[in-house]
């Protein structure tokens, strides 16, 4: 996998990104939870891709992202002439293109459950997103515990407990690492940053996610970043 940070001249970078193969456009690894999801999935399942990182909260961030997608957000997956600009759509596309990777659980009931919890993560948990934003470098125990965020923590705990007990055999959510674990990996990062107390089985799950090679690599590269996104480092609610 090759990483590129965009420079002021985008024409050559954009042309390279449109070459055959897969290119994933992401934001800063320290902050961009949505970028983390498909990146971890692709890395975990050994899907080769080129990485292009667009720095967040810069004066030209929107212009740079617009070179790849009109939606104005990351991540974006470029697959030749195909553009996929939503994290869940990216994961679904990859699962279709690489069926031998078994990115979703193979059991029908488990696969349906996995899609449900990913969709819930994708569309919900606004309290957690707003009040406990992802910041891997930070240590903010006890911060951001609004009523909405606390309710989201409770619901996520319920999801994890059910998946691990019904399908996970106390390993990953559905036994083997899947898109669902990649989807909840940024939540694990948030729980680590904000010192969220969990039941022992859920703490153990978080430790397994953090130790997974793809997640561990993302964390390592996030910690190595030197850029600061002022908006994402803004004061959080007590």
Backbone as CSV, one residue per row, in Angstrom:
resi,resn,N_x,N_y,N_z,CA_x,CA_y,CA_z,C_x,C_y,C_z
1,UNK,0.848,-1.192,0.000,0.000,0.000,0.000,0.881,1.239,0.000
2,UNK,0.555,2.205,-0.810,1.318,3.439,-0.949,0.493,4.594,-0.406
3,UNK,1.140,5.477,0.340,0.459,6.634,0.911,0.912,7.891,0.210
4,UNK,-0.035,8.768,-0.110,0.254,10.046,-0.736,-0.464,11.128,0.040
5,UNK,0.241,12.205,0.423,-0.405,13.386,0.972,-0.521,14.394,-0.151
6,UNK,-1.722,14.891,-0.363,-1.944,15.770,-1.505,-1.143,17.059,-1.400
7,UNK,-0.561,17.459,-2.518,0.145,18.730,-2.591,-0.721,19.723,-3.365
8,UNK,-0.294,20.983,-3.503,-1.143,21.971,-4.166,-1.512,21.628,-5.594
9,UNK,-0.717,20.850,-6.284,-1.040,20.463,-7.658,-1.711,19.101,-7.638
10,UNK,-3.014,19.082,-7.965,-3.792,17.859,-7.828,-3.905,17.062,-9.115
11,UNK,-3.586,17.660,-10.219,-3.853,17.013,-11.504,-3.130,15.680,-11.624
12,UNK,-1.850,15.668,-11.309,-1.066,14.440,-11.446,-1.530,13.400,-10.448
13,UNK,-1.824,13.823,-9.202,-2.281,12.888,-8.177,-3.604,12.274,-8.557
14,UNK,-4.520,13.086,-9.064,-5.835,12.589,-9.455,-5.715,11.605,-10.609
15,UNK,-4.861,11.904,-11.564,-4.674,10.996,-12.694,-4.135,9.654,-12.218
16,UNK,-3.180,9.709,-11.287,-2.620,8.464,-10.755,-3.677,7.668,-10.012
17,UNK,-4.553,8.377,-9.293,-5.594,7.689,-8.530,-6.591,6.989,-9.428
18,UNK,-6.727,7.448,-10.673,-7.676,6.863,-11.599,-7.080,5.701,-12.399
19,UNK,-5.853,5.333,-12.109,-5.265,4.183,-12.773,-5.966,2.908,-12.292
20,UNK,-5.858,1.820,-13.051,-6.477,0.565,-12.620,-6.027,0.175,-11.227
21,UNK,-6.931,-0.431,-10.499,-6.665,-0.759,-9.105,-7.558,0.069,-8.203
22,UNK,-7.322,-0.017,-6.924,-8.148,0.670,-5.942,-7.358,1.775,-5.257
23,UNK,-7.983,2.928,-5.110,-7.401,4.044,-4.375,-8.407,4.493,-3.328
24,UNK,-7.958,4.588,-2.091,-8.826,5.017,-0.995,-8.402,6.403,-0.533
25,UNK,-9.323,7.345,-0.628,-9.078,8.715,-0.180,-9.553,8.805,1.270
26,UNK,-8.668,9.206,2.159,-8.999,9.256,3.585,-8.595,10.599,4.175
27,UNK,-9.032,10.844,5.407,-8.591,12.011,6.169,-7.480,11.621,7.123
28,UNK,-7.178,12.513,8.058,-6.148,12.228,9.065,-6.508,10.956,9.823
29,UNK,-5.534,10.100,10.035,-5.809,8.852,10.752,-6.143,9.106,12.228
30,UNK,-5.651,10.190,12.788,-5.947,10.475,14.191,-7.414,10.799,14.426
31,UNK,-8.074,11.400,13.436,-9.417,11.928,13.645,-10.509,11.253,12.811
32,UNK,-10.190,10.757,11.646,-11.216,10.390,10.675,-11.741,8.978,10.916
33,UNK,-12.786,8.881,11.721,-13.371,7.578,12.049,-13.983,6.912,10.827
34,UNK,-14.624,7.695,9.968,-15.226,7.112,8.773,-14.158,6.547,7.846
35,UNK,-13.021,7.222,7.739,-11.929,6.708,6.910,-11.374,5.412,7.471
36,UNK,-11.355,5.312,8.802,-10.763,4.141,9.446,-11.479,2.858,9.058
37,UNK,-12.786,2.934,8.891,-13.578,1.718,8.672,-13.178,0.961,7.397
38,UNK,-13.256,1.556,6.212,-12.860,0.792,5.020,-11.365,0.529,4.962
39,UNK,-10.549,1.440,5.491,-9.093,1.229,5.497,-8.762,-0.021,6.290
40,UNK,-9.324,-0.145,7.478,-9.070,-1.329,8.305,-9.595,-2.580,7.617
41,UNK,-10.790,-2.496,7.029,-11.349,-3.665,6.348,-10.447,-4.110,5.198
42,UNK,-10.012,-3.171,4.379,-9.179,-3.523,3.235,-7.831,-4.086,3.680
43,UNK,-7.271,-3.485,4.713,-5.983,-3.951,5.216,-6.109,-5.315,5.871
44,UNK,-7.167,-5.506,6.660,-7.365,-6.775,7.357,-7.540,-7.934,6.390
45,UNK,-8.205,-7.683,5.257,-8.496,-8.758,4.309,-7.506,-8.815,3.148
46,UNK,-6.424,-8.062,3.257,-5.364,-8.157,2.265,-5.757,-7.691,0.879
47,UNK,-6.613,-6.669,0.825,-7.022,-6.103,-0.461,-6.059,-4.969,-0.805
48,UNK,-5.296,-5.073,-1.878,-4.295,-4.043,-2.183,-4.949,-2.741,-2.634
49,UNK,-4.388,-1.636,-2.177,-4.907,-0.334,-2.568,-3.852,0.735,-2.365
50,UNK,-4.027,1.824,-3.080,-3.212,3.022,-2.865,-3.983,3.942,-1.933
51,UNK,-3.292,4.551,-1.019,-3.900,5.465,-0.054,-3.538,6.903,-0.380
52,UNK,-4.533,7.776,-0.397,-4.311,9.207,-0.559,-4.945,9.890,0.651
53,UNK,-4.150,10.632,1.379,-4.623,11.265,2.609,-4.823,12.759,2.379
54,UNK,-6.028,13.240,2.640,-6.353,14.660,2.544,-6.442,15.207,3.970
55,UNK,-5.629,16.181,4.281,-5.614,16.717,5.643,-6.897,17.488,5.924
56,UNK,-7.477,17.238,7.095,-8.727,17.875,7.481,-8.489,19.271,8.050
57,UNK,-9.542,20.078,8.014,-9.547,21.410,8.630,-8.495,22.351,8.057
58,UNK,-8.181,22.177,6.782,-7.281,23.094,6.098,-8.118,23.997,5.182
59,UNK,-7.556,25.093,4.778,-8.305,26.030,3.940,-8.698,25.425,2.598
60,UNK,-7.942,24.452,2.134,-8.221,23.849,0.831,-8.737,22.415,0.939
61,UNK,-9.126,21.977,2.140,-9.588,20.591,2.305,-10.779,20.281,1.411
62,UNK,-11.785,21.153,1.417,-12.993,20.904,0.622,-12.663,20.841,-0.866
63,UNK,-11.781,21.716,-1.317,-11.400,21.720,-2.732,-10.711,20.424,-3.114
64,UNK,-9.848,19.948,-2.249,-9.122,18.711,-2.547,-10.056,17.506,-2.580
65,UNK,-10.957,17.425,-1.608,-11.894,16.300,-1.597,-12.798,16.359,-2.825
66,UNK,-13.180,17.564,-3.232,-14.070,17.726,-4.386,-13.440,17.213,-5.674
67,UNK,-12.121,17.119,-5.712,-11.466,16.550,-6.885,-11.824,15.075,-7.064
68,UNK,-12.240,14.434,-5.966,-12.557,13.008,-6.004,-14.039,12.726,-5.910
69,UNK,-14.782,13.554,-5.171,-16.200,13.286,-4.977,-16.943,14.581,-4.685
70,UNK,-18.123,14.708,-5.273,-18.930,15.912,-5.063,-19.562,15.964,-3.682
71,UNK,-19.560,14.851,-2.953,-20.197,14.854,-1.630,-19.394,15.660,-0.620
72,UNK,-18.106,15.856,-0.890,-17.290,16.690,-0.013,-16.817,16.032,1.261
73,UNK,-16.876,14.704,1.326,-16.470,13.993,2.536,-15.561,12.821,2.179
74,UNK,-14.783,12.403,3.163,-13.999,11.169,3.051,-14.636,10.132,3.960
75,UNK,-14.454,8.848,3.631,-13.592,8.277,2.602,-14.266,8.243,1.237
76,UNK,-13.429,8.067,0.232,-13.875,7.850,-1.147,-13.026,6.720,-1.708
77,UNK,-13.671,5.762,-2.341,-12.939,4.690,-3.008,-13.038,4.884,-4.510
78,UNK,-11.887,4.907,-5.167,-11.823,4.964,-6.624,-11.455,3.579,-7.129
79,UNK,-12.325,3.026,-7.965,-12.086,1.716,-8.560,-12.154,1.880,-10.066
80,UNK,-11.026,2.284,-10.661,-11.036,2.623,-12.075,-11.911,3.844,-12.293
81,UNK,-12.944,3.695,-13.103,-13.856,4.807,-13.373,-15.026,4.855,-12.391
82,UNK,-15.056,3.928,-11.439,-16.137,3.889,-10.447,-15.710,4.667,-9.207
83,UNK,-16.615,5.504,-8.690,-16.373,6.255,-7.465,-17.415,5.854,-6.431
84,UNK,-16.957,5.438,-5.252,-17.861,5.089,-4.152,-17.502,5.992,-2.985
85,UNK,-18.472,6.784,-2.507,-18.151,7.847,-1.554,-18.814,7.679,-0.190
86,UNK,-19.154,6.480,0.175,-19.761,6.226,1.478,-19.090,4.997,2.078
87,UNK,-18.778,5.048,3.376,-17.987,3.978,3.983,-18.679,2.625,3.916
88,UNK,-19.980,2.586,4.183,-20.686,1.303,4.140,-20.822,0.813,2.708
89,UNK,-21.083,1.732,1.780,-21.154,1.353,0.363,-19.805,0.819,-0.116
90,UNK,-18.716,1.415,0.362,-17.381,0.930,0.008,-17.211,-0.512,0.478
91,UNK,-17.579,-0.769,1.733,-17.422,-2.119,2.275,-18.291,-3.125,1.527
92,UNK,-19.518,-2.742,1.189,-20.386,-3.635,0.432,-19.801,-3.908,-0.957
93,UNK,-19.278,-2.881,-1.602,-18.664,-3.051,-2.916,-17.492,-4.033,-2.833
94,UNK,-16.666,-3.861,-1.828,-15.501,-4.739,-1.674,-15.931,-6.179,-1.410
95,UNK,-16.965,-6.360,-0.583,-17.443,-7.711,-0.294,-17.957,-8.387,-1.557
96,UNK,-18.573,-7.611,-2.457,-19.043,-8.160,-3.727,-17.878,-8.499,-4.661
97,UNK,-16.886,-7.626,-4.693,-15.761,-7.809,-5.614,-14.794,-8.888,-5.155
98,UNK,-14.757,-9.155,-3.861,-13.823,-10.140,-3.310,-14.586,-11.167,-2.469
99,UNK,-15.478,-11.927,-3.089,-16.311,-12.856,-2.315,-15.501,-13.921,-1.583
100,UNK,-14.316,-14.261,-2.109,-13.490,-15.277,-1.469,-12.899,-14.802,-0.160
101,UNK,-12.938,-13.485,0.099,-12.386,-12.935,1.348,-13.335,-13.141,2.530
102,UNK,-14.613,-13.374,2.243,-15.619,-13.569,3.305,-15.580,-12.418,4.306
103,UNK,-15.759,-11.217,3.785,-15.716,-10.023,4.632,-16.933,-9.931,5.543
104,UNK,-18.062,-10.485,5.110,-19.237,-10.638,5.962,-19.253,-12.065,6.494
105,UNK,-19.922,-12.308,7.626,-20.038,-13.691,8.111,-20.724,-14.579,7.075
106,UNK,-20.330,-15.833,7.026,-20.908,-16.746,6.049,-22.274,-17.277,6.469
107,UNK,-22.516,-17.402,7.749,-23.813,-17.850,8.235,-24.876,-16.794,7.931
108,UNK,-26.040,-17.225,7.442,-27.072,-16.287,7.002,-27.551,-15.398,8.142
109,UNK,-27.850,-15.993,9.295,-28.348,-15.212,10.435,-27.277,-14.246,10.940
110,UNK,-26.045,-14.723,11.009,-24.955,-13.861,11.468,-24.730,-12.715,10.492
111,UNK,-24.809,-13.006,9.194,-24.594,-11.968,8.188,-25.691,-10.904,8.256
112,UNK,-26.929,-11.340,8.463,-28.015,-10.376,8.601,-27.809,-9.496,9.826
113,UNK,-27.407,-10.109,10.927,-27.151,-9.348,12.147,-25.987,-8.376,11.946
114,UNK,-24.941,-8.833,11.276,-23.780,-7.977,11.031,-24.171,-6.756,10.213
115,UNK,-24.984,-6.949,9.205,-25.427,-5.817,8.385,-26.298,-4.868,9.214
116,UNK,-27.135,-5.431,10.084,-27.989,-4.582,10.924,-27.158,-3.692,11.848
117,UNK,-26.166,-4.279,12.511,-25.410,-3.475,13.483,-24.525,-2.456,12.774
118,UNK,-24.045,-2.793,11.574,-23.274,-1.812,10.807,-24.169,-0.664,10.357
119,UNK,-25.376,-0.991,9.916,-26.305,0.053,9.490,-26.691,0.939,10.667
120,UNK,-26.878,0.338,11.844,-27.200,1.144,13.028,-26.029,2.062,13.382
121,UNK,-24.825,1.536,13.288,-23.643,2.368,13.545,-23.541,3.481,12.520
122,UNK,-23.867,3.168,11.293,-23.748,4.106,10.192,-24.718,5.272,10.323
123,UNK,-25.922,5.005,10.817,-26.957,6.038,10.827,-27.261,6.610,12.208
124,UNK,-26.737,5.998,13.253,-27.101,6.410,14.600,-25.931,6.874,15.438
125,UNK,-26.137,6.838,16.753,-25.112,7.172,17.743,-24.572,8.593,17.568
126,UNK,-25.481,9.522,17.327,-25.056,10.912,17.118,-24.514,11.538,18.396
127,UNK,-25.003,11.092,19.546,-24.465,11.620,20.799,-23.003,11.283,20.963
128,UNK,-22.650,10.041,20.697,-21.257,9.616,20.791,-20.399,10.353,19.778
129,UNK,-20.888,10.488,18.551,-20.116,11.177,17.517,-19.866,12.639,17.891
130,UNK,-20.910,13.288,18.432,-20.815,14.716,18.724,-19.965,15.000,19.948
131,UNK,-20.158,14.232,20.997,-19.568,14.564,22.293,-18.293,13.798,22.604
132,UNK,-18.007,12.737,21.826,-16.801,11.941,22.071,-16.160,11.626,20.721
133,UNK,-15.764,12.674,20.018,-15.209,12.493,18.674,-13.890,11.729,18.741
134,UNK,-13.544,11.057,17.641,-12.329,10.246,17.641,-11.093,11.142,17.655
135,UNK,-10.210,10.863,18.583,-8.929,11.559,18.693,-7.981,10.565,19.349
136,UNK,-7.304,9.774,18.543,-6.523,8.647,19.044,-5.382,9.101,19.941
137,UNK,-4.792,10.240,19.663,-3.670,10.719,20.464,-4.081,11.222,21.839
138,UNK,-5.322,11.648,21.969,-5.764,12.303,23.199,-6.072,11.293,24.301
139,UNK,-5.976,11.759,25.536,-6.412,11.013,26.710,-7.364,11.923,27.474
140,UNK,-8.667,11.614,27.412,-9.686,12.491,27.975,-10.667,11.691,28.832
141,UNK,-10.178,10.992,29.843,-11.078,10.144,30.634,-12.191,10.955,31.288
142,UNK,-13.414,10.452,31.145,-14.563,11.096,31.765,-15.162,12.234,30.986
143,UNK,-14.512,12.677,29.928,-15.016,13.812,29.158,-16.115,13.357,28.213
144,UNK,-16.973,14.324,27.824,-17.984,14.081,26.811,-19.144,13.213,27.250
145,UNK,-19.316,12.994,28.543,-20.347,12.060,29.011,-21.709,12.749,29.124
146,UNK,-22.191,13.222,28.012,-23.546,13.760,27.988,-24.540,12.603,28.091
147,UNK,-25.795,12.942,28.351,-26.819,11.899,28.440,-26.926,11.128,27.133
148,UNK,-26.834,11.844,26.006,-26.938,11.187,24.705,-25.758,10.244,24.465
149,UNK,-24.561,10.690,24.805,-23.384,9.847,24.621,-23.454,8.622,25.526
150,UNK,-23.901,8.808,26.755,-23.999,7.691,27.679,-25.028,6.671,27.204
151,UNK,-26.137,7.160,26.644,-27.138,6.240,26.096,-26.553,5.441,24.937
152,UNK,-25.761,6.084,24.101,-25.125,5.386,22.980,-24.140,4.327,23.477
153,UNK,-23.398,4.651,24.521,-22.475,3.666,25.098,-23.241,2.438,25.570
154,UNK,-24.388,2.678,26.200,-25.204,1.562,26.651,-25.704,0.699,25.508
155,UNK,-26.169,1.338,24.445,-26.679,0.586,23.292,-25.557,-0.187,22.605
156,UNK,-24.401,0.414,22.441,-23.268,-0.287,21.829,-22.870,-1.486,22.671
157,UNK,-22.887,-1.328,23.975,-22.570,-2.450,24.863,-23.553,-3.595,24.653
158,UNK,-24.836,-3.276,24.497,-25.847,-4.303,24.237,-25.560,-5.037,22.934
159,UNK,-25.219,-4.266,21.897,-24.915,-4.877,20.597,-23.738,-5.830,20.724
160,UNK,-22.674,-5.362,21.328,-21.480,-6.198,21.458,-21.765,-7.457,22.265
161,UNK,-22.482,-7.301,23.376,-22.787,-8.460,24.213,-23.585,-9.499,23.437
162,UNK,-24.595,-9.052,22.683,-25.415,-9.999,21.934,-24.628,-10.678,20.833
163,UNK,-23.858,-9.910,20.076,-23.087,-10.494,18.976,-22.047,-11.476,19.496
164,UNK,-21.339,-11.089,20.540,-20.294,-11.965,21.069,-20.870,-13.246,21.638
165,UNK,-22.008,-13.163,22.299,-22.589,-14.359,22.910,-23.269,-15.258,21.881
166,UNK,-23.942,-14.665,20.879,-24.681,-15.462,19.891,-23.793,-15.997,18.778
167,UNK,-22.863,-15.162,18.325,-22.101,-15.503,17.123,-20.588,-15.461,17.317
168,UNK,-20.118,-14.693,18.262,-18.695,-14.382,18.323,-17.836,-15.398,19.017
169,UNK,-18.445,-16.277,19.808,-17.669,-17.251,20.575,-16.556,-16.545,21.348
170,UNK,-16.888,-15.296,21.753,-15.997,-14.496,22.584,-14.649,-14.216,21.904
171,UNK,-14.691,-14.106,20.584,-13.522,-13.663,19.830,-13.851,-12.277,19.257
172,UNK,-14.146,-12.202,17.949,-14.657,-10.965,17.385,-16.179,-11.058,17.344
173,UNK,-16.853,-10.040,16.860,-18.304,-9.978,16.991,-19.003,-11.170,16.363
174,UNK,-18.440,-11.687,15.262,-19.051,-12.821,14.585,-18.047,-13.953,14.407
175,UNK,-17.180,-14.098,15.378,-16.165,-15.149,15.349,-14.903,-14.649,14.688
176,UNK,-14.827,-14.763,13.369,-13.692,-14.212,12.629,-13.868,-12.702,12.452
177,UNK,-12.776,-12.003,12.300,-12.809,-10.567,12.045,-13.613,-10.303,10.778
178,UNK,-14.505,-9.317,10.825,-15.384,-9.028,9.691,-15.538,-7.520,9.525
179,UNK,-16.328,-7.140,8.532,-16.637,-5.728,8.329,-17.221,-5.121,9.599
180,UNK,-18.006,-5.896,10.338,-18.613,-5.375,11.567,-17.562,-4.925,12.570
181,UNK,-16.496,-5.678,12.726,-15.431,-5.280,13.651,-14.701,-4.042,13.143
182,UNK,-14.479,-3.975,11.828,-13.878,-2.768,11.251,-14.778,-1.566,11.488
183,UNK,-16.083,-1.789,11.427,-17.022,-0.697,11.595,-17.050,-0.160,13.021
184,UNK,-16.825,-1.041,13.986,-16.828,-0.603,15.380,-15.431,-0.273,15.900
185,UNK,-14.403,-0.449,15.087,-13.044,-0.124,15.530,-12.903,1.333,15.972
186,UNK,-13.495,2.328,15.268,-13.396,3.704,15.766,-14.080,3.907,17.114
187,UNK,-15.113,3.105,17.405,-15.758,3.185,18.710,-14.791,2.695,19.789
188,UNK,-14.066,1.630,19.492,-13.040,1.154,20.417,-12.029,2.265,20.680
189,UNK,-11.651,3.013,19.649,-10.717,4.126,19.824,-11.300,5.192,20.743
190,UNK,-12.572,5.508,20.544,-13.236,6.498,21.394,-13.264,6.028,22.856
191,UNK,-13.634,4.776,23.061,-13.711,4.261,24.428,-12.344,4.320,25.102
192,UNK,-11.281,4.099,24.327,-9.934,4.180,24.888,-9.584,5.622,25.243
193,UNK,-9.888,6.546,24.339,-9.560,7.957,24.574,-10.285,8.518,25.783
194,UNK,-11.577,8.166,25.926,-12.408,8.781,26.959,-12.546,7.915,28.204
195,UNK,-11.771,6.837,28.270,-11.730,6.016,29.466,-13.063,5.415,29.847
196,UNK,-13.795,4.895,28.870,-15.114,4.321,29.136,-14.950,2.973,29.832
197,UNK,-15.650,2.810,30.942,-15.622,1.551,31.690,-16.636,0.582,31.092
198,UNK,-16.187,-0.625,30.833,-17.026,-1.645,30.228,-16.948,-2.931,31.047
199,UNK,-17.885,-3.822,30.798,-17.835,-5.144,31.409,-16.568,-5.861,30.962
200,UNK,-16.037,-6.773,31.783,-14.776,-7.444,31.428,-14.765,-8.074,30.041
201,UNK,-15.870,-8.712,29.644,-15.898,-9.352,28.323,-15.795,-8.328,27.203
202,UNK,-16.380,-7.146,27.420,-16.324,-6.101,26.396,-14.956,-5.425,26.386
203,UNK,-14.353,-5.261,27.549,-12.975,-4.762,27.593,-12.046,-5.702,26.839
204,UNK,-12.255,-7.000,27.024,-11.421,-7.983,26.334,-11.624,-7.892,24.827
205,UNK,-12.866,-7.666,24.405,-13.130,-7.488,22.970,-12.376,-6.275,22.441
206,UNK,-12.441,-5.159,23.174,-11.717,-3.957,22.743,-10.228,-4.228,22.614
207,UNK,-9.672,-4.991,23.540,-8.246,-5.312,23.479,-7.925,-6.154,22.245
208,UNK,-8.819,-7.089,21.917,-8.587,-7.908,20.724,-8.650,-7.062,19.457
209,UNK,-9.591,-6.124,19.405,-9.683,-5.247,18.239,-8.417,-4.406,18.108
210,UNK,-7.974,-3.798,19.206,-6.773,-2.965,19.153,-5.542,-3.759,18.743
211,UNK,-5.507,-5.037,19.115,-4.341,-5.866,18.811,-4.374,-6.437,17.402
212,UNK,-5.541,-6.352,16.729,-5.595,-6.869,15.364,-4.578,-6.110,14.508
213,UNK,-3.806,-6.796,13.654,-2.738,-6.121,12.906,-3.193,-4.904,12.116
214,UNK,-4.368,-4.963,11.494,-4.831,-3.825,10.697,-5.144,-2.629,11.584
215,UNK,-5.800,-2.873,12.709,-6.132,-1.781,13.640,-4.862,-1.243,14.291
216,UNK,-3.971,-2.140,14.699,-2.726,-1.710,15.327,-1.901,-0.839,14.377
217,UNK,-1.930,-1.170,13.093,-1.188,-0.360,12.121,-1.805,1.027,11.981
218,UNK,-3.149,1.090,11.930,-3.811,2.400,11.861,-3.438,3.245,13.079
219,UNK,-3.483,2.647,14.267,-3.151,3.378,15.497,-1.718,3.895,15.431
220,UNK,-0.798,3.043,15.030,0.607,3.431,14.943,0.783,4.613,13.993
221,UNK,0.130,4.569,12.849,0.273,5.645,11.872,-0.462,6.907,12.323
222,UNK,-1.543,6.744,13.071,-2.227,7.916,13.633,-1.335,8.615,14.647
223,UNK,-0.685,7.848,15.493,0.191,8.429,16.515,1.407,9.108,15.904
224,UNK,1.780,8.686,14.703,2.950,9.273,14.038,2.615,10.554,13.291
225,UNK,1.338,10.865,13.116,0.963,12.079,12.399,1.390,13.314,13.179
226,UNK,1.800,14.320,12.459,2.212,15.578,13.093,1.213,16.701,12.880
227,UNK,0.265,16.510,11.952,-0.697,17.567,11.646,-1.763,17.647,12.738
228,UNK,-2.267,18.857,12.934,-3.340,19.084,13.899,-4.531,19.676,13.163
229,UNK,-5.708,19.096,13.402,-6.946,19.634,12.852,-7.656,20.383,13.970
230,UNK,-7.609,21.713,13.907,-8.056,22.536,15.024,-9.491,22.242,15.440
231,UNK,-10.372,22.092,14.456,-11.782,21.831,14.769,-11.936,20.540,15.541
232,UNK,-11.181,19.519,15.184,-11.297,18.211,15.824,-10.623,18.196,17.194
233,UNK,-9.740,19.149,17.448,-9.109,19.241,18.761,-9.768,20.280,19.655
234,UNK,-10.940,20.770,19.218,-11.640,21.801,19.979,-12.088,21.275,21.327
235,UNK,-12.420,22.203,22.221,-12.876,21.862,23.563,-14.104,20.966,23.494
236,UNK,-14.096,19.882,24.246,-15.214,18.954,24.290,-16.030,19.159,25.564
237,UNK,-17.316,18.762,25.538,-18.130,18.957,26.728,-17.607,18.166,27.918
238,UNK,-17.717,18.728,29.107,-17.345,17.993,30.329,-18.440,17.006,30.684
